[in-house]
């Protein structure tokens, strides 16, 4: 049975989440800003037409924002994460095989369905997601995941397609490949695109028809697979389980420069808590951690950067244990007299908990730590992130990133639930 993939892509996801709870934003240009309100990470179609680009620093876009009355919102990741979970739960009803590719995209396996059944299912799926969550989605269907991504791109940009494009054995496939810049092909990065362009390969169609031996020699097996995927030969299947990460990083820029070590330790403790929560969700333990801090790279003041790496005697996923190592490392790298702008932690040497090698001289009660962390995670999951936390993270946290215009956590905090009057 020939494989058929569908890519379900939420349209302008962050902006769409905001519009669900504030219908007054519909039809208006809206942008969502990154941590510390630094850059534009999401924009509505109206904002895009004004010339506001993704990744543009907020201060550069400010003239356009002020001139056209663009609504600029701080990112609300608690809301986006919860809305994503709701959308993914709906998608699971339509296919037994699903790969969550990102917070706003998922691949479904639709193998075995003919054109009319695929079309009917896609319409029902699109309507159901919108009716139950308020999030509009586009759906691309094709014989490979790469072509499904391309189909979803055209589904999003075409009014005639009404949000659904099917490129399985379609006469529109070749024109679509010809219209697609090679830089927009899924899996083609900047360096790869430059090499392809030097070879005279500027479109997806040219990449599909490129010499396979040359692609294998110059771009490796992944380059060859790219061409095969564009030819309709599936090289990548549905990955229902997300790959195990090699490392987990948590870092932030401070709202205001941090100058005292107490505030720096609070920030580092908060980052450790976030990072260890992630690895526990993956069922992993960490063998080593790196903490780092730095001043701003801009301005006339002296710059300073330093880091410290600690190898743990026994792999651990305990926030409490890792806090001890991290805060001790801060003592070693912090230098008074500097205005620190950013700090973070990197957990590496990750391995599944089941593979952790025990130590005969280990003084920590691992079972007790596991129960403690499970209780903390359970409480925070039910009542909201940060409801219970270690005292080392501080209470007021004046160093936290700026979120000047963040909307309420409508779906994850009892006090923020919308009230109908």
Coordinates of C-alpha atoms in Angstrom, one line a residue:
X1 CA 0.0 0.0 0.0
X2 CA 1.5 3.3 -1.1
X3 CA 2.0 5.7 1.8
X4 CA 0.0 8.9 2.0
X5 CA 0.8 11.7 4.4
X6 CA -1.2 14.7 5.6
X7 CA 0.4 17.7 7.2
X8 CA -1.9 19.7 9.4
X9 CA -0.6 23.1 10.0
X10 CA -2.2 25.7 12.3
X11 CA -2.4 29.1 10.6
X12 CA -0.5 31.9 12.4
X13 CA -0.8 29.7 15.5
X14 CA 0.3 32.2 18.2
X15 CA -1.9 34.9 16.8
X16 CA -4.8 32.5 16.3
X17 CA -4.6 31.5 20.0
X18 CA -4.8 35.1 21.0
X19 CA -7.8 35.7 18.7
X20 CA -9.7 32.8 20.2
X21 CA -10.1 34.7 23.5
X22 CA -10.1 38.2 22.0
X23 CA -12.3 38.2 18.9
X24 CA -11.6 42.0 18.7
X25 CA -8.2 41.1 17.2
X26 CA -9.7 39.5 14.1
X27 CA -9.1 41.4 11.0
X28 CA -6.5 43.6 12.7
X29 CA -2.7 43.4 12.3
X30 CA -1.2 41.5 15.2
X31 CA 2.3 40.5 16.1
X32 CA 3.6 38.3 19.0
X33 CA 7.0 39.1 20.5
X34 CA 9.8 36.9 21.8
X35 CA 11.0 36.7 25.3
X36 CA 11.8 40.1 26.7
X37 CA 9.6 41.6 23.9
X38 CA 12.7 41.5 21.7
X39 CA 11.8 40.2 18.3
X40 CA 8.7 39.4 16.2
X41 CA 8.1 35.6 16.3
X42 CA 4.6 35.5 14.9
X43 CA 2.4 37.8 12.8
X44 CA -1.0 37.8 11.3
X45 CA -1.6 38.0 7.6
X46 CA -2.5 41.7 8.0
X47 CA 0.8 42.5 9.7
X48 CA 2.7 40.6 7.0
X49 CA 1.1 42.8 4.3
X50 CA 2.4 45.8 6.1
X51 CA 6.0 44.6 5.6
X52 CA 6.6 43.3 9.1
X53 CA 9.1 40.4 8.8
X54 CA 9.6 37.4 11.0
X55 CA 12.6 37.8 13.4
X56 CA 12.6 41.6 13.0
X57 CA 13.7 43.3 16.2
X58 CA 10.8 45.1 17.8
X59 CA 12.5 48.5 17.8
X60 CA 13.0 48.3 14.0
X61 CA 9.3 47.4 13.5
X62 CA 8.1 50.1 15.9
X63 CA 7.5 52.8 13.2
X64 CA 5.2 50.4 11.4
X65 CA 3.5 49.3 14.6
X66 CA 2.8 52.8 15.7
X67 CA 1.8 54.0 12.2
X68 CA -0.7 51.2 11.5
X69 CA -1.9 50.5 15.0
X70 CA -0.5 47.0 15.1
X71 CA -1.3 45.1 18.2
X72 CA 2.0 43.8 19.7
X73 CA 1.6 41.1 22.4
X74 CA 4.1 39.4 24.6
X75 CA 4.4 35.7 24.1
X76 CA 2.1 33.6 26.2
X77 CA 3.6 30.1 26.0
X78 CA 1.3 28.6 28.7
X79 CA -1.7 29.4 26.5
X80 CA 0.0 28.3 23.2
X81 CA 1.2 25.0 24.7
X82 CA -2.3 24.2 26.1
X83 CA -4.0 25.1 22.8
X84 CA -1.5 22.9 20.9
X85 CA -2.3 20.0 23.2
X86 CA -6.0 20.4 22.5
X87 CA -5.5 20.5 18.7
X88 CA -3.3 17.4 18.8
X89 CA -5.8 15.5 20.8
X90 CA -8.4 16.2 18.1
X91 CA -6.1 15.1 15.3
X92 CA -5.6 11.7 17.1
X93 CA -9.3 11.0 16.4
X94 CA -8.7 11.1 12.7
X95 CA -5.7 8.8 12.3
X96 CA -4.2 6.1 14.5
X97 CA -0.7 7.2 13.4
X98 CA 0.4 10.8 14.1
X99 CA 3.7 12.6 14.5
X100 CA 3.7 15.8 16.4
X101 CA 6.2 17.7 14.4
X102 CA 6.1 21.0 16.3
X103 CA 3.8 23.0 18.5
X104 CA 1.5 23.8 15.5
X105 CA 2.2 21.0 13.0
X106 CA 1.5 17.3 12.9
X107 CA 1.8 14.6 10.2
X108 CA -1.0 12.0 9.9
X109 CA -0.9 8.7 8.1
X110 CA -3.8 8.5 5.6
X111 CA -2.5 5.5 3.6
X112 CA -5.3 3.4 2.1
X113 CA -7.8 6.3 1.6
X114 CA -8.8 7.2 -2.0
X115 CA -9.1 10.8 -3.2
X116 CA -12.8 11.3 -2.2
X117 CA -12.3 9.8 1.3
X118 CA -9.2 11.8 1.9
X119 CA -10.9 15.0 0.8
X120 CA -13.9 14.3 3.0
X121 CA -11.7 13.5 6.0
X122 CA -9.6 16.6 5.5
X123 CA -12.8 18.8 5.4
X124 CA -14.2 17.2 8.6
X125 CA -10.9 17.5 10.4
X126 CA -10.5 21.2 9.4
X127 CA -14.0 22.0 10.5
X128 CA -13.7 20.0 13.8
X129 CA -10.5 21.7 14.9
X130 CA -12.0 25.1 14.2
X131 CA -15.3 24.4 15.9
X132 CA -13.8 22.8 19.0
X133 CA -10.7 25.1 19.5
X134 CA -11.2 28.2 17.2
X135 CA -7.9 27.5 15.5
X136 CA -7.9 27.6 11.7
X137 CA -5.7 24.9 10.0
X138 CA -4.4 24.2 6.5
X139 CA -3.9 20.6 5.3
X140 CA -1.5 19.3 2.7
X141 CA -1.6 15.7 1.4
X142 CA 1.0 13.9 -0.7
X143 CA 2.9 10.7 -1.1
X144 CA 5.8 11.9 1.0
X145 CA 6.3 14.1 4.1
X146 CA 8.4 16.6 2.1
X147 CA 5.6 17.0 -0.5
X148 CA 3.0 17.2 2.2
X149 CA 4.8 20.2 3.7
X150 CA 4.9 21.8 0.2
X151 CA 1.2 21.0 -0.2
X152 CA 0.3 22.6 3.1
X153 CA 2.3 25.7 2.1
X154 CA 0.1 26.1 -1.0
X155 CA -3.1 25.3 1.0
X156 CA -2.3 28.2 3.4
X157 CA -1.6 30.7 0.6
X158 CA -4.5 29.9 -1.8
X159 CA -8.0 31.1 -1.4
X160 CA -9.2 28.8 -4.1
X161 CA -7.8 25.8 -2.2
X162 CA -9.9 26.7 0.9
X163 CA -7.2 25.4 3.2
X164 CA -6.8 21.9 1.6
X165 CA -4.4 20.8 -1.1
X166 CA -4.0 17.2 -2.3
X167 CA -0.9 16.5 -4.4
X168 CA -1.2 12.7 -4.5
X169 CA -0.9 11.8 -8.2
X170 CA -1.9 15.3 -9.0
X171 CA -1.4 17.3 -12.2
X172 CA -0.6 20.3 -10.0
X173 CA 2.4 18.7 -8.5
X174 CA 5.0 19.7 -11.2
X175 CA 3.8 23.3 -11.4
X176 CA 3.9 23.5 -7.6
X177 CA 7.5 22.2 -7.6
X178 CA 8.5 24.7 -10.2
X179 CA 7.0 27.6 -8.2
X180 CA 8.8 26.6 -5.0
X181 CA 12.2 28.1 -4.3
X182 CA 14.7 25.5 -3.3
X183 CA 15.3 27.4 0.0
X184 CA 11.6 26.7 0.9
X185 CA 11.9 23.0 0.6
X186 CA 11.6 21.2 3.9
X187 CA 15.0 20.1 5.0
X188 CA 17.1 22.5 2.9
X189 CA 19.1 24.8 5.1
X190 CA 20.9 28.0 4.2
X191 CA 24.3 26.4 3.4
X192 CA 22.7 23.5 1.4
X193 CA 20.6 26.0 -0.6
X194 CA 23.7 28.1 -1.4
X195 CA 25.5 25.0 -2.7
X196 CA 22.5 24.0 -4.8
X197 CA 22.2 27.5 -6.3
X198 CA 25.8 27.5 -7.3
X199 CA 25.0 24.3 -9.1
X200 CA 22.1 26.0 -10.9
X201 CA 19.4 24.4 -8.8
X202 CA 17.1 27.1 -7.7
X203 CA 13.7 25.4 -7.6
X204 CA 12.2 22.3 -6.0
X205 CA 11.6 20.9 -9.5
X206 CA 15.3 21.3 -10.4
X207 CA 16.2 19.6 -7.1
X208 CA 13.9 16.7 -7.9
X209 CA 15.5 16.2 -11.3
X210 CA 19.1 16.8 -10.1
X211 CA 21.8 14.1 -10.6
X212 CA 21.4 11.7 -7.8
X213 CA 25.1 10.7 -7.7
X214 CA 26.1 14.4 -7.4
X215 CA 23.6 14.9 -4.6
X216 CA 25.0 11.9 -2.7
X217 CA 28.6 13.1 -3.1
X218 CA 28.0 16.7 -2.2
X219 CA 25.1 16.6 0.3
X220 CA 25.3 13.1 1.6
X221 CA 22.5 10.6 2.0
X222 CA 20.1 13.3 3.2
X223 CA 20.6 15.3 -0.1
X224 CA 19.7 12.2 -2.1
X225 CA 16.7 11.5 0.1
X226 CA 15.5 15.0 -0.5
X227 CA 15.4 14.4 -4.2
X228 CA 13.7 11.1 -3.8
X229 CA 11.0 12.6 -1.5
X230 CA 10.3 15.2 -4.2
X231 CA 10.0 12.4 -6.7
X232 CA 7.3 10.9 -4.6
X233 CA 9.4 8.1 -3.1
X234 CA 8.9 8.1 0.7
X235 CA 12.1 8.0 2.7
X236 CA 10.7 9.2 6.1
X237 CA 7.9 7.5 7.9
X238 CA 5.7 8.7 10.8
X239 CA 7.7 9.0 14.0
X240 CA 5.1 8.6 16.8
X241 CA 7.7 8.9 19.5
X242 CA 9.7 12.1 19.6
X243 CA 13.5 11.5 19.3
X244 CA 15.4 11.7 22.6
X245 CA 17.2 15.0 22.8
X246 CA 20.9 15.1 23.2
X247 CA 20.8 18.1 25.5
X248 CA 18.3 20.5 27.1
X249 CA 19.0 24.2 27.3
X250 CA 17.3 26.9 29.3
X251 CA 18.5 30.5 29.0
X252 CA 17.0 34.0 29.1
X253 CA 18.0 37.6 28.7
X254 CA 17.3 39.6 31.8
X255 CA 14.8 42.5 31.9
X256 CA 17.4 44.7 33.5
X257 CA 21.1 43.9 33.9
X258 CA 21.8 41.8 36.9
X259 CA 24.7 43.0 39.1
X260 CA 24.5 41.0 42.3
X261 CA 25.2 37.3 42.8
X262 CA 22.0 36.7 44.8
X263 CA 19.8 37.6 41.8
X264 CA 22.0 35.6 39.5
X265 CA 21.5 32.5 41.7
X266 CA 17.8 33.0 41.7
X267 CA 17.7 33.2 37.9
X268 CA 20.0 30.1 37.6
X269 CA 17.8 28.2 40.0
X270 CA 14.7 29.0 37.9
X271 CA 16.4 27.8 34.7
X272 CA 17.5 24.6 36.4
X273 CA 13.9 23.9 37.5
X274 CA 12.6 24.4 34.0
X275 CA 15.3 22.3 32.4
X276 CA 15.0 19.4 34.8
X277 CA 11.2 19.4 34.4
X278 CA 11.7 18.9 30.7
X279 CA 14.1 16.0 31.1
X280 CA 11.7 14.3 33.6
X281 CA 9.0 14.5 31.0
X282 CA 11.3 12.7 28.6
X283 CA 12.2 10.1 31.3
X284 CA 15.8 11.1 31.2
X285 CA 18.6 11.7 33.6
X286 CA 21.5 14.1 33.2
X287 CA 25.2 13.2 33.6
X288 CA 26.7 16.7 33.3
X289 CA 25.5 20.3 33.4
X290 CA 27.0 23.6 32.2
X291 CA 26.1 27.0 33.6
X292 CA 27.0 30.2 31.8
X293 CA 26.6 33.9 32.1
X294 CA 27.5 36.9 30.1
X295 CA 27.2 40.7 29.8
X296 CA 25.8 42.5 26.8
X297 CA 27.8 42.2 23.6
X298 CA 26.9 45.8 22.7
X299 CA 27.8 49.1 24.4
X300 CA 31.0 50.5 25.6
X301 CA 31.3 48.6 28.9
X302 CA 33.7 45.7 29.2
X303 CA 32.3 42.3 28.1
X304 CA 32.6 39.2 30.2
X305 CA 31.6 35.6 29.5
X306 CA 32.2 32.6 31.6
X307 CA 30.9 29.0 32.0
X308 CA 31.5 26.0 34.2
X309 CA 30.8 22.4 33.5
X310 CA 30.1 19.8 36.3
X311 CA 30.1 16.1 35.8
X312 CA 27.7 14.4 38.2
X313 CA 29.0 11.4 40.2
X314 CA 25.6 9.7 39.5
X315 CA 23.2 10.6 36.7
X316 CA 20.2 12.5 38.2
X317 CA 16.9 14.1 37.3
X318 CA 16.4 15.7 40.7
X319 CA 16.0 19.5 40.7
X320 CA 17.2 19.7 44.2
X321 CA 20.4 17.9 43.6
X322 CA 21.3 19.8 40.4
X323 CA 20.5 23.1 42.1
X324 CA 23.3 22.4 44.5
X325 CA 25.9 21.9 41.7
X326 CA 24.7 24.8 39.6
X327 CA 24.7 27.4 42.4
X328 CA 28.1 26.3 43.5
X329 CA 29.3 26.8 39.9
X330 CA 27.9 30.3 39.9
X331 CA 30.1 31.1 42.8
X332 CA 33.1 30.2 40.7
X333 CA 32.3 32.1 37.5
X334 CA 30.5 35.2 38.8
X335 CA 32.6 38.3 38.9
X336 CA 31.4 41.5 40.7
X337 CA 31.4 44.8 38.9
X338 CA 29.8 43.5 35.6
X339 CA 26.3 44.1 34.4
X340 CA 25.1 40.7 33.3
X341 CA 22.5 40.5 30.5
X342 CA 22.0 36.8 30.1
X343 CA 22.5 33.5 31.8
X344 CA 21.5 29.9 31.3
X345 CA 22.0 26.2 31.9
X346 CA 22.7 23.3 29.5
X347 CA 22.0 19.8 30.6
X348 CA 23.9 17.2 28.6
X349 CA 25.0 13.6 28.8
X350 CA 21.3 12.6 28.8
X351 CA 20.3 9.0 29.1
X352 CA 17.1 7.1 29.9
X353 CA 16.5 6.6 33.7
X354 CA 16.4 2.9 33.2
X355 CA 20.0 2.9 32.0
X356 CA 21.4 4.9 34.9
X357 CA 24.4 3.1 36.6
X358 CA 23.9 3.1 40.3
X359 CA 26.8 3.8 42.7
X360 CA 27.7 1.9 45.9
X361 CA 28.9 5.1 47.5
X362 CA 25.9 7.2 46.5
X363 CA 24.6 9.0 49.6
X364 CA 21.3 10.2 48.1
X365 CA 18.0 8.4 48.5
X366 CA 17.1 8.2 44.8
X367 CA 13.6 6.8 45.3
X368 CA 12.7 9.5 47.7
X369 CA 14.0 12.2 45.3
X370 CA 11.9 10.6 42.5
X371 CA 8.8 10.7 44.6
X372 CA 9.4 14.3 45.6
X373 CA 10.0 15.5 42.0
X374 CA 6.9 13.5 40.9
X375 CA 4.8 15.3 43.5
X376 CA 6.2 18.8 42.5
X377 CA 5.5 18.1 38.8
X378 CA 2.1 16.8 39.5
X379 CA 1.0 19.8 41.5
X380 CA 2.4 22.3 38.9
X381 CA 0.8 20.4 36.1
X382 CA -2.6 20.5 37.8
X383 CA -2.6 24.0 39.3
X384 CA -0.2 25.9 37.0
X385 CA 3.5 26.2 36.3
X386 CA 5.4 27.6 39.3
X387 CA 2.6 27.1 41.9
X388 CA 5.2 25.2 44.0
X389 CA 8.9 25.9 43.5
X390 CA 12.2 25.9 45.3
X391 CA 12.9 28.9 47.6
X392 CA 16.2 29.4 45.7
X393 CA 14.2 30.7 42.7
X394 CA 13.1 33.7 44.7
X395 CA 9.6 35.3 45.0
X396 CA 9.6 38.6 43.2
X397 CA 12.2 37.6 40.5
X398 CA 12.9 41.2 39.2
X399 CA 15.3 39.7 36.7
X400 CA 12.6 37.9 34.8
X401 CA 12.1 38.7 31.1
X402 CA 9.9 41.6 30.2
X403 CA 6.4 40.7 29.3
X404 CA 4.8 44.1 29.1
X405 CA 1.7 43.1 27.2
X406 CA 1.0 39.4 27.9
X407 CA -2.6 38.1 27.8
X408 CA -4.0 36.0 30.7
X409 CA -3.4 32.3 30.9
X410 CA -7.0 31.7 29.9
X411 CA -6.9 27.9 30.0
X412 CA -4.3 27.0 32.6
X413 CA -4.9 29.3 35.6
X414 CA -8.2 29.3 37.5
X415 CA -8.0 33.1 38.1
X416 CA -7.7 33.8 34.4
X417 CA -10.6 31.8 33.1
X418 CA -12.7 34.1 30.9
X419 CA -16.0 35.3 32.4
X420 CA -19.1 35.7 30.2
X421 CA -21.3 38.6 31.2

